[in-house]
Tab-separated table of C-alpha atoms and ligand atoms in Angstrom:
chain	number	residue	atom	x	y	z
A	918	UNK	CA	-26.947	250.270	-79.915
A	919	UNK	CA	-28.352	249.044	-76.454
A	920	UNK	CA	-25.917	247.809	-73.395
A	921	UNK	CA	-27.078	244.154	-74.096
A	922	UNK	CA	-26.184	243.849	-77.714
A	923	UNK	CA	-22.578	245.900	-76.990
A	924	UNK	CA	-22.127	243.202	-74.313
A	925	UNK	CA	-23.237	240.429	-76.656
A	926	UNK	CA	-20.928	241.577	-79.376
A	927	UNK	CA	-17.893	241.587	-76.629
A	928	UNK	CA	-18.736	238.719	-75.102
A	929	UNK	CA	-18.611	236.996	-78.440
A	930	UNK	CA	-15.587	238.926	-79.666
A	931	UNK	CA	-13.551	237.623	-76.895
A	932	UNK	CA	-14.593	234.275	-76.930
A	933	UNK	CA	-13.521	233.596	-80.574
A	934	UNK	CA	-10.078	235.577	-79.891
A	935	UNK	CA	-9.175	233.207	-77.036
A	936	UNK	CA	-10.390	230.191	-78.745
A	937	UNK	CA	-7.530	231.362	-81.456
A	938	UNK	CA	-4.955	231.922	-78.684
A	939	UNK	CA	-5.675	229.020	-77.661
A	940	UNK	CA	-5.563	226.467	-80.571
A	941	UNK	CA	-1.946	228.397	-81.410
A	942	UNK	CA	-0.583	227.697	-77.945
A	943	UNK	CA	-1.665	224.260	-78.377
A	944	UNK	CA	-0.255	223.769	-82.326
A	945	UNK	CA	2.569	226.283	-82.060
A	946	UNK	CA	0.926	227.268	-85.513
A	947	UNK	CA	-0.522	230.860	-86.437
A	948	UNK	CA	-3.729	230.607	-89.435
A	949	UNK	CA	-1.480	232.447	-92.256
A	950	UNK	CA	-2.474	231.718	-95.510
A	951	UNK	CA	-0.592	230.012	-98.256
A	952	UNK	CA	0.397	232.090	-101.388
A	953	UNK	CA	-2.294	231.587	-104.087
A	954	UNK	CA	0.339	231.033	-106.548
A	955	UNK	CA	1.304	227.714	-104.170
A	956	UNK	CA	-1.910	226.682	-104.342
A	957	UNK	CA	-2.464	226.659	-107.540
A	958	UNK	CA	0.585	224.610	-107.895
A	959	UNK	CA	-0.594	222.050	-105.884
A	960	UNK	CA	-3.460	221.740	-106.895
A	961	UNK	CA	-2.429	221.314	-110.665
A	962	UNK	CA	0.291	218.996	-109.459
A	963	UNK	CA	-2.653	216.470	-107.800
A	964	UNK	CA	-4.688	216.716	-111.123
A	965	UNK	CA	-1.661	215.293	-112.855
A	966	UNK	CA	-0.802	212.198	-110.341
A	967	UNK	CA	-4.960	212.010	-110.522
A	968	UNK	CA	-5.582	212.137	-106.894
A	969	UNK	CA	-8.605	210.788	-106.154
A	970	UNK	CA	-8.790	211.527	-102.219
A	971	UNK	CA	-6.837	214.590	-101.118
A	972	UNK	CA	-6.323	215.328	-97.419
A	973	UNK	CA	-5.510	219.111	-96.180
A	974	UNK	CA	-3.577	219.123	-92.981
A	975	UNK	CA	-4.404	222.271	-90.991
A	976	UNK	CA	-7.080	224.083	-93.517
A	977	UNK	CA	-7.271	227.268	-91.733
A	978	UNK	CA	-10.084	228.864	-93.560
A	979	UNK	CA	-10.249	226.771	-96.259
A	980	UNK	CA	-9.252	228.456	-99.589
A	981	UNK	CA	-6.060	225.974	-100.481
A	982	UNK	CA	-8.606	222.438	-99.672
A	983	UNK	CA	-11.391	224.618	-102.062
A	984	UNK	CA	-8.931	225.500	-104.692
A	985	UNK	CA	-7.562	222.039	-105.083
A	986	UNK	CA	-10.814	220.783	-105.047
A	987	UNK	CA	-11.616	223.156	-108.188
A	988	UNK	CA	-9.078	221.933	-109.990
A	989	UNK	CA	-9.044	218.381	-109.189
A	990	UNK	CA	-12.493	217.326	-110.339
A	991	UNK	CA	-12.210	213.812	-109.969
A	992	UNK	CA	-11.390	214.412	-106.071
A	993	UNK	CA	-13.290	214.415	-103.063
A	994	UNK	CA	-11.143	216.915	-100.453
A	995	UNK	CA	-11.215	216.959	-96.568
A	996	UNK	CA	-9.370	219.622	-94.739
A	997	UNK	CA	-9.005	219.228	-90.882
A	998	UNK	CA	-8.547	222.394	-88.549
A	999	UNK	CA	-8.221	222.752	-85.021
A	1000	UNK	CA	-9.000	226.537	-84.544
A	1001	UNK	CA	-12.979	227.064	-84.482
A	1002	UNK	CA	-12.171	230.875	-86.331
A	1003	UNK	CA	-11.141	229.791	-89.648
A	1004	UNK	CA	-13.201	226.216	-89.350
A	1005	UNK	CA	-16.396	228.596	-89.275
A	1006	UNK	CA	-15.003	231.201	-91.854
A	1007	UNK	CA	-14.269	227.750	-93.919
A	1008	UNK	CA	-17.816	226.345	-93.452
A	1009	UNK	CA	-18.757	229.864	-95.150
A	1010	UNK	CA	-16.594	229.575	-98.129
A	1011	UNK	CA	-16.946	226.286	-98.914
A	1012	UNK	CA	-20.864	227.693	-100.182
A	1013	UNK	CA	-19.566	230.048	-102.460
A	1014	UNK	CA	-16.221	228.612	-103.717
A	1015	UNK	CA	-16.558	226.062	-107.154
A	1016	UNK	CA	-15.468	222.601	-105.911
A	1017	UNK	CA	-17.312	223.368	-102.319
A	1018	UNK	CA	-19.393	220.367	-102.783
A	1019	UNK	CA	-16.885	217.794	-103.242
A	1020	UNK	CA	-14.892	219.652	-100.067
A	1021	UNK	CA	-15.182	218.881	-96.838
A	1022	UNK	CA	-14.247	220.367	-93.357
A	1023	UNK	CA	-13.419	218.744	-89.916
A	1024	UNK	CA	-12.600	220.640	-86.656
A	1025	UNK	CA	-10.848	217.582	-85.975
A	1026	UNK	CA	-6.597	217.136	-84.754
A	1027	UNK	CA	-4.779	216.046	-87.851
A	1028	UNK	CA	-3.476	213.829	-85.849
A	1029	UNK	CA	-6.455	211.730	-85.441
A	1030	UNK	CA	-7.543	211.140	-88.812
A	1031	UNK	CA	-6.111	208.227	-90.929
A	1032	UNK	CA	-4.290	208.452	-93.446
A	1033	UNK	CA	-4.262	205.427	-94.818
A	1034	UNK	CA	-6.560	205.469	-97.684
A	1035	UNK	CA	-5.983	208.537	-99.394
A	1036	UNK	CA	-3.939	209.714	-101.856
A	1037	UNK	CA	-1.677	212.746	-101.076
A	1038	UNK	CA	-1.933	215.295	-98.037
A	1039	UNK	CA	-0.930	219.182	-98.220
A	1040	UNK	CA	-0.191	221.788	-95.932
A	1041	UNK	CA	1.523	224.818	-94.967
A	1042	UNK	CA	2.652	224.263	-91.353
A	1043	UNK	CA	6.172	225.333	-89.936
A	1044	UNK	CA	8.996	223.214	-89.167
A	1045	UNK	CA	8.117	221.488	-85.813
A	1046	UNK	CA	4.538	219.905	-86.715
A	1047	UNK	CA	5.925	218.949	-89.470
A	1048	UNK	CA	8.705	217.106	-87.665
A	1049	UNK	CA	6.115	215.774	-85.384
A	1050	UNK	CA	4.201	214.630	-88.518
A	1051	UNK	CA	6.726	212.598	-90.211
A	1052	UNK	CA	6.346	209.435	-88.103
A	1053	UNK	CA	2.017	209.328	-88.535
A	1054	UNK	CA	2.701	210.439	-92.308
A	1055	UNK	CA	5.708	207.212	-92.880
A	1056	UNK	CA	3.705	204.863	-91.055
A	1057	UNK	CA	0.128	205.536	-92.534
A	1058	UNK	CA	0.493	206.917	-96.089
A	1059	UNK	CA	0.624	204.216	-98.685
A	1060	UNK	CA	3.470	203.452	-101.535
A	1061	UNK	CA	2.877	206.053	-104.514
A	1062	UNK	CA	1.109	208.897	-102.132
A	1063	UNK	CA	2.040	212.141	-102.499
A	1064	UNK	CA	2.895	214.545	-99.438
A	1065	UNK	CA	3.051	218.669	-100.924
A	1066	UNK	CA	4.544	220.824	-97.951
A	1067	UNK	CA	4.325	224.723	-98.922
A	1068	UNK	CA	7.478	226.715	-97.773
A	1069	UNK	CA	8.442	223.928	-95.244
A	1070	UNK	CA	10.455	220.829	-96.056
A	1071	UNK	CA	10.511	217.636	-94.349
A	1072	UNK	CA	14.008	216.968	-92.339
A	1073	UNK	CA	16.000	214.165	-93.551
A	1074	UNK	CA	13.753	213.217	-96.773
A	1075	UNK	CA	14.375	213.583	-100.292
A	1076	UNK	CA	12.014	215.632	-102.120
A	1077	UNK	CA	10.943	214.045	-105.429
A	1078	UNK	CA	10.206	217.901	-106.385
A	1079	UNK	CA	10.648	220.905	-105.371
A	1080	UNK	CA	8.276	223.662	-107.337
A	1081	UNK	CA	9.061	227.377	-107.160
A	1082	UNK	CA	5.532	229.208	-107.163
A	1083	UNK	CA	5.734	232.287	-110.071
A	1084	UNK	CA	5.349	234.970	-107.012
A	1085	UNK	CA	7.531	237.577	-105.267
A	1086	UNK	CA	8.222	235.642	-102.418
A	1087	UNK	CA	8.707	232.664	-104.676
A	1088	UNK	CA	7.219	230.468	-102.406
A	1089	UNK	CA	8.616	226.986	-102.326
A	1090	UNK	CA	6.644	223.727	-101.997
A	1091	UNK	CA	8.435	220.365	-101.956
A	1092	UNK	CA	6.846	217.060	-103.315
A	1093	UNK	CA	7.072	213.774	-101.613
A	1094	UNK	CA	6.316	210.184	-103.351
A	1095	UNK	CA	6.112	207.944	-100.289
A	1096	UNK	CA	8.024	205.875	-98.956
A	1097	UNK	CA	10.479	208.753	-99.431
A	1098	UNK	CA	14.140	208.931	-99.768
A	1099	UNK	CA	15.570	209.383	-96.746
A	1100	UNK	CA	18.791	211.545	-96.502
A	1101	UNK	CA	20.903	211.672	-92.841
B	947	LIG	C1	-0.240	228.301	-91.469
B	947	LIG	S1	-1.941	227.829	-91.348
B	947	LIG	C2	-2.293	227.318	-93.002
B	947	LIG	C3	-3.738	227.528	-93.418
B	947	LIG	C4	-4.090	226.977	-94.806
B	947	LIG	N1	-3.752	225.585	-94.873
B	947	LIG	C5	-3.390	227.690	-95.916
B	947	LIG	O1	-2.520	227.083	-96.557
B	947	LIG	O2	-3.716	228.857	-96.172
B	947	LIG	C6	-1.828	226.274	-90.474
B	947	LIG	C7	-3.115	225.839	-89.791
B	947	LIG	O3	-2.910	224.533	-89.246
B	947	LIG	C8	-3.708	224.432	-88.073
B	947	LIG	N2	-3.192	223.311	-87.283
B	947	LIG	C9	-1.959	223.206	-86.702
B	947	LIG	N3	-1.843	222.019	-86.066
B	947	LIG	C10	-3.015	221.362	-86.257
B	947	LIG	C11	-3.494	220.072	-85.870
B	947	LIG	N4	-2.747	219.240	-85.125
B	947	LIG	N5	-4.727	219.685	-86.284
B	947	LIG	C12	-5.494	220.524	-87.037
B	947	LIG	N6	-5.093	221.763	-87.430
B	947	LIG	C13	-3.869	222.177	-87.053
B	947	LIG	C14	-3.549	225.786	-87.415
B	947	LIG	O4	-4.621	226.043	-86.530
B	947	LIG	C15	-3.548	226.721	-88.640
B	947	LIG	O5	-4.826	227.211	-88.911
């Protein structure tokens, strides 16, 4: 390998490593992936409240927007990351996943986007965004939407739902109907 392509690969190498530093300094929120067995729960549990627009909030690489988007067929998906990593990686898999054409990806700040018109949001965040997402989500989402928050519950609301996912971990995601019950 010549010294220009080692230096190339380097250069590159530590450009997309502090690009990921610094999106999780900024979001306090590593790209982990959501259990596949979570997924799949979600996605099953849009196709029965026939979602027709489906937001992901924080898509990381993109497998959970894709994988409702395969089983939703009636949906058009749009999952918005911050980190340029997985936002490439998701790019890539949208081409090869089944429901990749009705997906879409945004580097975009979930918390620009409205969320007005659509029909339910999910995401696998941690407990402070999703604090910090509460007011946006009560002020924006319309009566009837769906919010499905994997491992994570939403302080001081009433889940409609909460589904246990048929995994080790038995990963947890709790369903929202908006405006939800609020609990203090
Ligand atoms: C724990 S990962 C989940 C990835 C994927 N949704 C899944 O379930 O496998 C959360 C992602 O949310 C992204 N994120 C956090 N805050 C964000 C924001 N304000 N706007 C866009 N993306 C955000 C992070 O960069 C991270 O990739």
């Amino acid at each position: 390998m010549s010294i220009g392509l080692a230096v190339l690969i380097v250069a590159v190498s530590s450009f997309l490593l502090v690009t990921i530093a610094i999106t999780f300094i900024r979001t306090g929120v590593p790209t982990i992936a959501s259990a596949k067995a979570a997924q799949l729960q979600v996605a099953e549990y849009l196709r029965k409240r026939n979602a027709l627009r489906i937001y992901e909030l924080g898509a990381g690489k993109g497998d959970f927007a894709l994988r409702i988007a395969q089983y939703n067929p009636q949906a058009q998906v749009d999952g918005f990351e911050l980190s340029l990593v997985p936002f490439l990686f998701s790019l890539f898999l949208k081409r090869f996943m089944k429901g990749g054409e009705r997906t879409r990806f945004h580097l975009a700040n979930f918390h620009d986007v409205d969320l007005r018109e659509i029909d339910a949001v999910a995401m696998y965040l941690m407990p402070a965004p999703n604090r910090k997402l509460q007011p946006k989500l009560l002020k924006e989402m319309k009566p009837g939407s769906v919010v499905a928050s994997v491992s994570f519950s939403m302080p001081g609301w009433k889940p409609q739902e909460v589904m246990i996912a048929p995994n080790i971990s038995k990963t947890r995601t709790f369903i929202y109907h908006m405006p939800p019950t609020l609990v203090r």
